[in-house]
Short mmCIF file of C-alpha atoms in Angstrom, two decimals:
data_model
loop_
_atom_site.label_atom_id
_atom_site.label_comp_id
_atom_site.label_asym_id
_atom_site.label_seq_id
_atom_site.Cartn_x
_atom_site.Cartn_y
_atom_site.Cartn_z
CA UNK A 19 261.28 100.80 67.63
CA UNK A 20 264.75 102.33 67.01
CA UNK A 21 263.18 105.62 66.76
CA UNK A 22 261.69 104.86 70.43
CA UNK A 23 265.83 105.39 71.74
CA UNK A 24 266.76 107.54 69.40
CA UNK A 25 267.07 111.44 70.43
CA UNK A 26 263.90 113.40 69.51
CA UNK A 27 263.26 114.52 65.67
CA UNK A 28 262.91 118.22 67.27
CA UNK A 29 266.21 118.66 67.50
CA UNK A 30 266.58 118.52 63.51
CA UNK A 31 268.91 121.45 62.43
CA UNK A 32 269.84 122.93 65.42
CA UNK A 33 272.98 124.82 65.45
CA UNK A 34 273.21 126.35 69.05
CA UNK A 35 273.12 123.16 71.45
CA UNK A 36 270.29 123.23 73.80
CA UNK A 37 270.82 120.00 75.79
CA UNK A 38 267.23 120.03 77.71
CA UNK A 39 265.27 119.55 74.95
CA UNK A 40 266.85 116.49 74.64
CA UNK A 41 265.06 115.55 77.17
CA UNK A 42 262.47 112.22 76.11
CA UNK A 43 259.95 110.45 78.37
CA UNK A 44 259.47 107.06 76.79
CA UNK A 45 257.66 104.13 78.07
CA UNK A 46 259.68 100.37 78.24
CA UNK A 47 259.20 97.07 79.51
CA UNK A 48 260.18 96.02 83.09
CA UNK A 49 260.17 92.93 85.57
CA UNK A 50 259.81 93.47 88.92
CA UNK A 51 261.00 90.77 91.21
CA UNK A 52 260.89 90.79 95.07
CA UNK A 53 264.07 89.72 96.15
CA UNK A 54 266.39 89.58 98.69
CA UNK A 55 270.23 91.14 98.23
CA UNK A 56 271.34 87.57 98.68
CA UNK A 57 269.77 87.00 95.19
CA UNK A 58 271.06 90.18 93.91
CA UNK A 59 273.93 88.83 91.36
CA UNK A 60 272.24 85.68 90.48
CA UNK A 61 269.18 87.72 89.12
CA UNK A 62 271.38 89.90 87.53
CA UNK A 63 273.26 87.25 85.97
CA UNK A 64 270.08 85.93 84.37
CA UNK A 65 268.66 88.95 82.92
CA UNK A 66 271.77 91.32 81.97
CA UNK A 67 271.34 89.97 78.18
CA UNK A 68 267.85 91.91 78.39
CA UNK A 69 268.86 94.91 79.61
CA UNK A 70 268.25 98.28 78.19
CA UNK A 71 271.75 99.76 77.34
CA UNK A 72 272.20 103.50 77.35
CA UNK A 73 275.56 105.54 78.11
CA UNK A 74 275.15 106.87 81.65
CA UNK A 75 271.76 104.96 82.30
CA UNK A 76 271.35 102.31 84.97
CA UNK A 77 269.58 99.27 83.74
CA UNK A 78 267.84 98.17 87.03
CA UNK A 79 266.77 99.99 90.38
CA UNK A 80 266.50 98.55 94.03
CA UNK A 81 264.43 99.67 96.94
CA UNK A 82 263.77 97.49 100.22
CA UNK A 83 261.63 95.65 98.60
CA UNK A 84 261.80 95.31 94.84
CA UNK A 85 264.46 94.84 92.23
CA UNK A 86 263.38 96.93 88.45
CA UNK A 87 265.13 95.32 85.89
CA UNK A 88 264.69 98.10 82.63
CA UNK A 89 264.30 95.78 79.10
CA UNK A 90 265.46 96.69 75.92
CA UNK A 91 262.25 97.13 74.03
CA UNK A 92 263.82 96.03 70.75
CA UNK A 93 264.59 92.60 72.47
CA UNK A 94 261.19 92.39 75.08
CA UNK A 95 257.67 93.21 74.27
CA UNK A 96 256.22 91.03 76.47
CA UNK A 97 256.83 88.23 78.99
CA UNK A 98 257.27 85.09 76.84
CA UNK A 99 259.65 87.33 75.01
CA UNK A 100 262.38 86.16 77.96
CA UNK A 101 262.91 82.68 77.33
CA UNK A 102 261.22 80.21 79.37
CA UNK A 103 264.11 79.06 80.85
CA UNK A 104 265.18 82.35 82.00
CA UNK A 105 261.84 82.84 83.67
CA UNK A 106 261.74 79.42 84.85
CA UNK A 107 264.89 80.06 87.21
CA UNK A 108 263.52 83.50 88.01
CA UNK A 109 260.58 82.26 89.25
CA UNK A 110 262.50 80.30 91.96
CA UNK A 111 264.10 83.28 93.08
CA UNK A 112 260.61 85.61 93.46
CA UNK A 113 257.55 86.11 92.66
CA UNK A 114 258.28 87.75 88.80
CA UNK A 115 255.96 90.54 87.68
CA UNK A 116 256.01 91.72 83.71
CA UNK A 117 255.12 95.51 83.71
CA UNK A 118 255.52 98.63 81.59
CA UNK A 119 257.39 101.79 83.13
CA UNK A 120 258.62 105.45 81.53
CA UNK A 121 262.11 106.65 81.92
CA UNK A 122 262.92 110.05 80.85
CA UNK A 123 265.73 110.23 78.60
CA UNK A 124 268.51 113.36 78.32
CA UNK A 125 271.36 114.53 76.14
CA UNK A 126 273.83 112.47 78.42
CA UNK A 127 272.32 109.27 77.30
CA UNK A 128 273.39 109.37 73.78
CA UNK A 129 276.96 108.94 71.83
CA UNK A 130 278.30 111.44 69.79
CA UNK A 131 277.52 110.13 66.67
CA UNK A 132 273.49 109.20 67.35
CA UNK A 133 273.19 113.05 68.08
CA UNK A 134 274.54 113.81 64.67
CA UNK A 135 272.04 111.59 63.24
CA UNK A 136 269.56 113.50 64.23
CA UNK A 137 270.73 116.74 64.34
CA UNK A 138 272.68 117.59 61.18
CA UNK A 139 270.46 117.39 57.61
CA UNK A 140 270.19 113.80 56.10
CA UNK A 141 272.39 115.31 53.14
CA UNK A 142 275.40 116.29 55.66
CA UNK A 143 277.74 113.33 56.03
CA UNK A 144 278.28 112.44 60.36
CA UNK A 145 281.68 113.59 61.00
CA UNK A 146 283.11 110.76 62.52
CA UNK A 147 287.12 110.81 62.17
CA UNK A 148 289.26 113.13 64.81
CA UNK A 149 292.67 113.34 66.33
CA UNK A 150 293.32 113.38 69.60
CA UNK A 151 296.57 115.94 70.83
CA UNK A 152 296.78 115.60 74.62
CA UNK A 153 293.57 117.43 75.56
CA UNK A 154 293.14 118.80 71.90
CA UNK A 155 290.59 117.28 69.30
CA UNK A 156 291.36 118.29 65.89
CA UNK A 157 289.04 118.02 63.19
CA UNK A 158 288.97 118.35 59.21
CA UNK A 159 284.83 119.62 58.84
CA UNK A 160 283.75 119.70 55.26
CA UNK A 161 282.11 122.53 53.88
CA UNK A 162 278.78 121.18 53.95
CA UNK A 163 279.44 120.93 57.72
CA UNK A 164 280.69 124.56 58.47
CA UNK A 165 277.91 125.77 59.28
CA UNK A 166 276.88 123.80 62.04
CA UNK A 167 281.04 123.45 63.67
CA UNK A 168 279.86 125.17 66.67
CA UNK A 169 277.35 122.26 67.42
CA UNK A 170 279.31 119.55 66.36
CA UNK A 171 282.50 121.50 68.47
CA UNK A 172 280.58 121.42 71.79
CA UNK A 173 279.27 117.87 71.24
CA UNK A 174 282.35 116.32 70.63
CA UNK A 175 283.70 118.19 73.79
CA UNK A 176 280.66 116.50 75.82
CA UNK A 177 281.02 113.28 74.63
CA UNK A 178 285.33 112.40 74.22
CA UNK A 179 287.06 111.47 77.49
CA UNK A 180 290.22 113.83 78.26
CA UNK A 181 289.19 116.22 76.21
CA UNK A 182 289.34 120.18 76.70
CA UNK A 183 289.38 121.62 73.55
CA UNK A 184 288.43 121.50 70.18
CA UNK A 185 289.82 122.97 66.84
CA UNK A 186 288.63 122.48 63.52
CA UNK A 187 291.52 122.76 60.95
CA UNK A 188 290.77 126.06 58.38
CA UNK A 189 293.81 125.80 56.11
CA UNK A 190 296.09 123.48 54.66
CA UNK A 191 300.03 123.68 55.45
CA UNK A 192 301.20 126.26 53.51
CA UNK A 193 303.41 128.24 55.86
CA UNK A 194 307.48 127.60 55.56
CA UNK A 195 306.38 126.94 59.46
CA UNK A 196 304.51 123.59 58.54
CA UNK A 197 301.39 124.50 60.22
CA UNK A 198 298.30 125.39 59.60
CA UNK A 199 295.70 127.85 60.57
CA UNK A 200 293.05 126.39 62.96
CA UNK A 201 290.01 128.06 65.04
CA UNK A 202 288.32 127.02 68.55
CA UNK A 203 284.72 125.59 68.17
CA UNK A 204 284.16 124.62 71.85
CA UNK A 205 286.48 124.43 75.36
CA UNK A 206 289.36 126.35 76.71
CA UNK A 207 291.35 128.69 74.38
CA UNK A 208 294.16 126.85 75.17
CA UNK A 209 296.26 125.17 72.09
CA UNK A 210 299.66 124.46 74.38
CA UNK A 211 299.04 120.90 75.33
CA UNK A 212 301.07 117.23 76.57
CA UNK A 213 300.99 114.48 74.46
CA UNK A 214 303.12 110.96 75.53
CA UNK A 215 305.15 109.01 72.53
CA UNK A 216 307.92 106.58 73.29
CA UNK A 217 308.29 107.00 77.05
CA UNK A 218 308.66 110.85 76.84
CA UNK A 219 306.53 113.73 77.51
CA UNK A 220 305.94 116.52 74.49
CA UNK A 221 304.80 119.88 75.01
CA UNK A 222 304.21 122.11 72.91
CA UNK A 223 301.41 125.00 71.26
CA UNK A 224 299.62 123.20 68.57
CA UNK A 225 298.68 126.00 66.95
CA UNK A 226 302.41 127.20 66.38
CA UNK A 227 303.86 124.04 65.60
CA UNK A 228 303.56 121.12 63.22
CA UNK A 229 302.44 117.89 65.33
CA UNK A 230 301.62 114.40 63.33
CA UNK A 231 300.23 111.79 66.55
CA UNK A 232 300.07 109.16 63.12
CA UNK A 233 303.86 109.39 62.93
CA UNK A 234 304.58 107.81 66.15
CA UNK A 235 304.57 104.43 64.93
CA UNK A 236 307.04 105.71 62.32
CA UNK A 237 309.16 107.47 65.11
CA UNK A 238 309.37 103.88 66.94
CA UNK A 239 310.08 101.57 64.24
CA UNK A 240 313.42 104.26 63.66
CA UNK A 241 314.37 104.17 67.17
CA UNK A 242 315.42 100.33 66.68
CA UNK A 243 317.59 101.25 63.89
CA UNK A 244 319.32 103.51 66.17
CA UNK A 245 322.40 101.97 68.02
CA UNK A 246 324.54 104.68 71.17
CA UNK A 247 326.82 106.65 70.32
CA UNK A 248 325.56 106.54 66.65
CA UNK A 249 325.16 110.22 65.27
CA UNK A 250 321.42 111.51 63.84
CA UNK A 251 320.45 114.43 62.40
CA UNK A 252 317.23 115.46 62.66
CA UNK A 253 316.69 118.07 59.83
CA UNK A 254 313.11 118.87 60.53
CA UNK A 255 312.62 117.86 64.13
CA UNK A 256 310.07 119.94 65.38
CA UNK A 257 309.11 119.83 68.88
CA UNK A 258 311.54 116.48 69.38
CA UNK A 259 309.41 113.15 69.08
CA UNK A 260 311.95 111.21 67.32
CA UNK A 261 315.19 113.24 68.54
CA UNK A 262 314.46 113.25 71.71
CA UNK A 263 313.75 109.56 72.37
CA UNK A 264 316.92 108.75 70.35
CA UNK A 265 319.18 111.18 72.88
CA UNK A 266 317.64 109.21 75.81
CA UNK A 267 318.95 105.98 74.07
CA UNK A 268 322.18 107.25 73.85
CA UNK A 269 322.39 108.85 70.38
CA UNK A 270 324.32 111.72 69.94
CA UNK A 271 321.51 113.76 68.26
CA UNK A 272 321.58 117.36 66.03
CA UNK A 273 318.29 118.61 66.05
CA UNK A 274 316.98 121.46 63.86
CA UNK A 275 313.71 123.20 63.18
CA UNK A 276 313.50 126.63 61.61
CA UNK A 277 310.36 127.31 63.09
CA UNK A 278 311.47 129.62 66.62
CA UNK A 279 308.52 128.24 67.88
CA UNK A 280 309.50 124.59 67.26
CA UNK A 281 312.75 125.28 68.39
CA UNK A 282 311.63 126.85 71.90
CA UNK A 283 309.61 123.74 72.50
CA UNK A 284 312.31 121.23 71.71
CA UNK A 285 314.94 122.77 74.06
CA UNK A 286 312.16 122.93 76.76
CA UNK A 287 311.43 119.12 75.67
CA UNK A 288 314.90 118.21 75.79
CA UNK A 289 314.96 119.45 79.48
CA UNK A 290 311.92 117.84 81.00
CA UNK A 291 312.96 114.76 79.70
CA UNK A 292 316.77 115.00 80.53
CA UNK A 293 317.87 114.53 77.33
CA UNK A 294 321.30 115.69 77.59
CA UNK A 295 322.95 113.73 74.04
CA UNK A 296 321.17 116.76 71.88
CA UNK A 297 322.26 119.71 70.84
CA UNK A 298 319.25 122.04 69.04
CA UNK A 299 319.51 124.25 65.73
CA UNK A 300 316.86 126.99 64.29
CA UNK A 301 318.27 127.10 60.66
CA UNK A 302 317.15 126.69 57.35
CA UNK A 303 317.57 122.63 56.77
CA UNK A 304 319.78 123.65 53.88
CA UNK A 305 322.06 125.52 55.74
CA UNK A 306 321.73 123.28 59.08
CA UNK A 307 322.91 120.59 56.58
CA UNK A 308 326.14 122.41 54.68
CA UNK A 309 327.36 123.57 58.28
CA UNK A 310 326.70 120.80 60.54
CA UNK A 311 327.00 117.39 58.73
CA UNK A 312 330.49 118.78 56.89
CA UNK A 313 331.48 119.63 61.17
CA UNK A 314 330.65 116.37 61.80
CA UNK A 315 332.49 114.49 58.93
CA UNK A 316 335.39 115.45 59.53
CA UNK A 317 335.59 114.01 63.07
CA UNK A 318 336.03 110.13 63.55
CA UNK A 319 331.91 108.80 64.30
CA UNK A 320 330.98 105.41 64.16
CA UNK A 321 327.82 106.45 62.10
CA UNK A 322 326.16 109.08 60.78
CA UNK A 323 322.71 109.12 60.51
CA UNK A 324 320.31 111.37 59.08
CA UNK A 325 316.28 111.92 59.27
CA UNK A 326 314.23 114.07 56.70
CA UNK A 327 310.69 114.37 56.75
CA UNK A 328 308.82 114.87 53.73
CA UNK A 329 305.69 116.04 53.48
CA UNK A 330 303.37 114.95 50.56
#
């Protein structure tokens, strides 16, 4: 019965998405009730635990006259199927007919990960982990997967709220840059995105830059070590999501990222979000550290406080 509200077995293997032959005309029980729209809610009320669930489907229809109620043919096969109190207080409301009905299913009326099931070989794992930057979904594909990214790219571009474009991650970080090489499987070309952490806005080109979202828990649980007019440096700071927040809260902060392209974006960062306590450096950490800390020592600070990322 699964099978019955699954997407059709036609679709096995396809690489090039073709959503309309998707398309599935199935057949699924139905009451039909004559009711007035003063009865609307309560009949609803009864019945909702019946109804047949689909993303973007309606589970009931109205005309002047009648009220379709679409069951879930994994729950209702046939009338004593709805428990006899159920139909005992539906029967006060109207005259309650048990029929059969077809529905045409599409492409919209699936999730993401039911049209993998179906689509990609039995021996290809479902890709089911992604990161969301802004408008940006980033995936790791394994090999096995490769060779249907364009698919998966334009499915997951369907089917994720908010989201524009998607990149599947082709290297790992090897650049003195900390990023890594990506490509476009579906959406705009656009990698420059927004992305909101701790009150401020972050923009920057993801494909330039290195951008963790699973740091930001790290970046708050800092910020309430930081007390004003403390001083932080920020060796590797990238675009700003930890220095940034800390000038707004009063730190005096030295941020540095030899990347130029890092560096652009955390000036422009520091500006749109008025984040005047920062001064920005694009130096080698080593150097930013040798010049700047032994500047800073020898002037009377409260505290001194420094942040190094390291990647494993």
């Amino acid at each position: 019965m699964d099978n019955l509200l699954a997407p059709p077995d036609s679709v096995r293997g396809m690489k090039d998405l073709n959503r309309e032959v998707f398309n599935k005309t199935i057949e699924i029980p139905c009451l039909i009730l004559e009711t007035s729209m003063n009865d609307y809610n309560i009949v609803i009320s009864i019945v909702k635990k019946y109804f047949l669930k689909l993303k973007k489907f309606k589970s009931f229809s109205q005309d002047k006259e009648n009220l379709t109620i679409y069951l879930d043919p994994r729950k209702v096969k046939k009338l004593d199927d709805i428990e006899e109190s159920d139909r005992n207080k539906l029967n006060t409301i109207s005259k309650l007919k048990f029929d059969k009905t077809q529905i045409t299913l599409n492409y919209h009326n699936w999730h993401a990960d039911q049209l993998f099931r179906v689509i990609l070989p039995n021996d290809i794992e479902i890709p089911t982990s992604y990161t969301k930057v802004g408008h940006i979904l980033h995936l790791n594909l394994r090999d096995n997967q490769l060779p249907y990214k364009k698919i998966i790219g334009e499915i997951y571009l369907d089917t994720t709220p908010q989201t524009k474009t998607v990149v599947n991650k082709i290297s790992n970080i090897e650049t003195e840059f900390r990023n890594f090489k990506m490509e476009i499987l579906a959406g705009d070309v656009n990698t420059v995105t927004t992305v909101k952490e701790n009150n401020c806005q972050f923009t920057f080109d993801f494909s330039k830059v290195y951008w963790n979202s699973r740091l930001s828990t790290e970046h708050t649980n800092l910020l309430k070590f930081m007390n004003k007019n403390d001083v932080l440096y920020d060796v590797f700071a990238g675009v700003g999501p930890f220095s940034i927040p800390a000038a707004r809260k009063g730190v005096q902060v030295l941020a540095n990222d030899l990347n130029p392209e890092s560096f652009r974006w955390l000036q422009y960062n520091a500006t749109a979000n008025k984040a005047k306590k920062i001064v920005s450096f694009n130096r080698d950490g080593r150097d930013f550290l040798h010049n700047e800390v032994k500047n800073i020592y020898l002037k009377d600070v409260p505290v001194i406080k420094m942040v190094v990322n390291i990647l494993l």
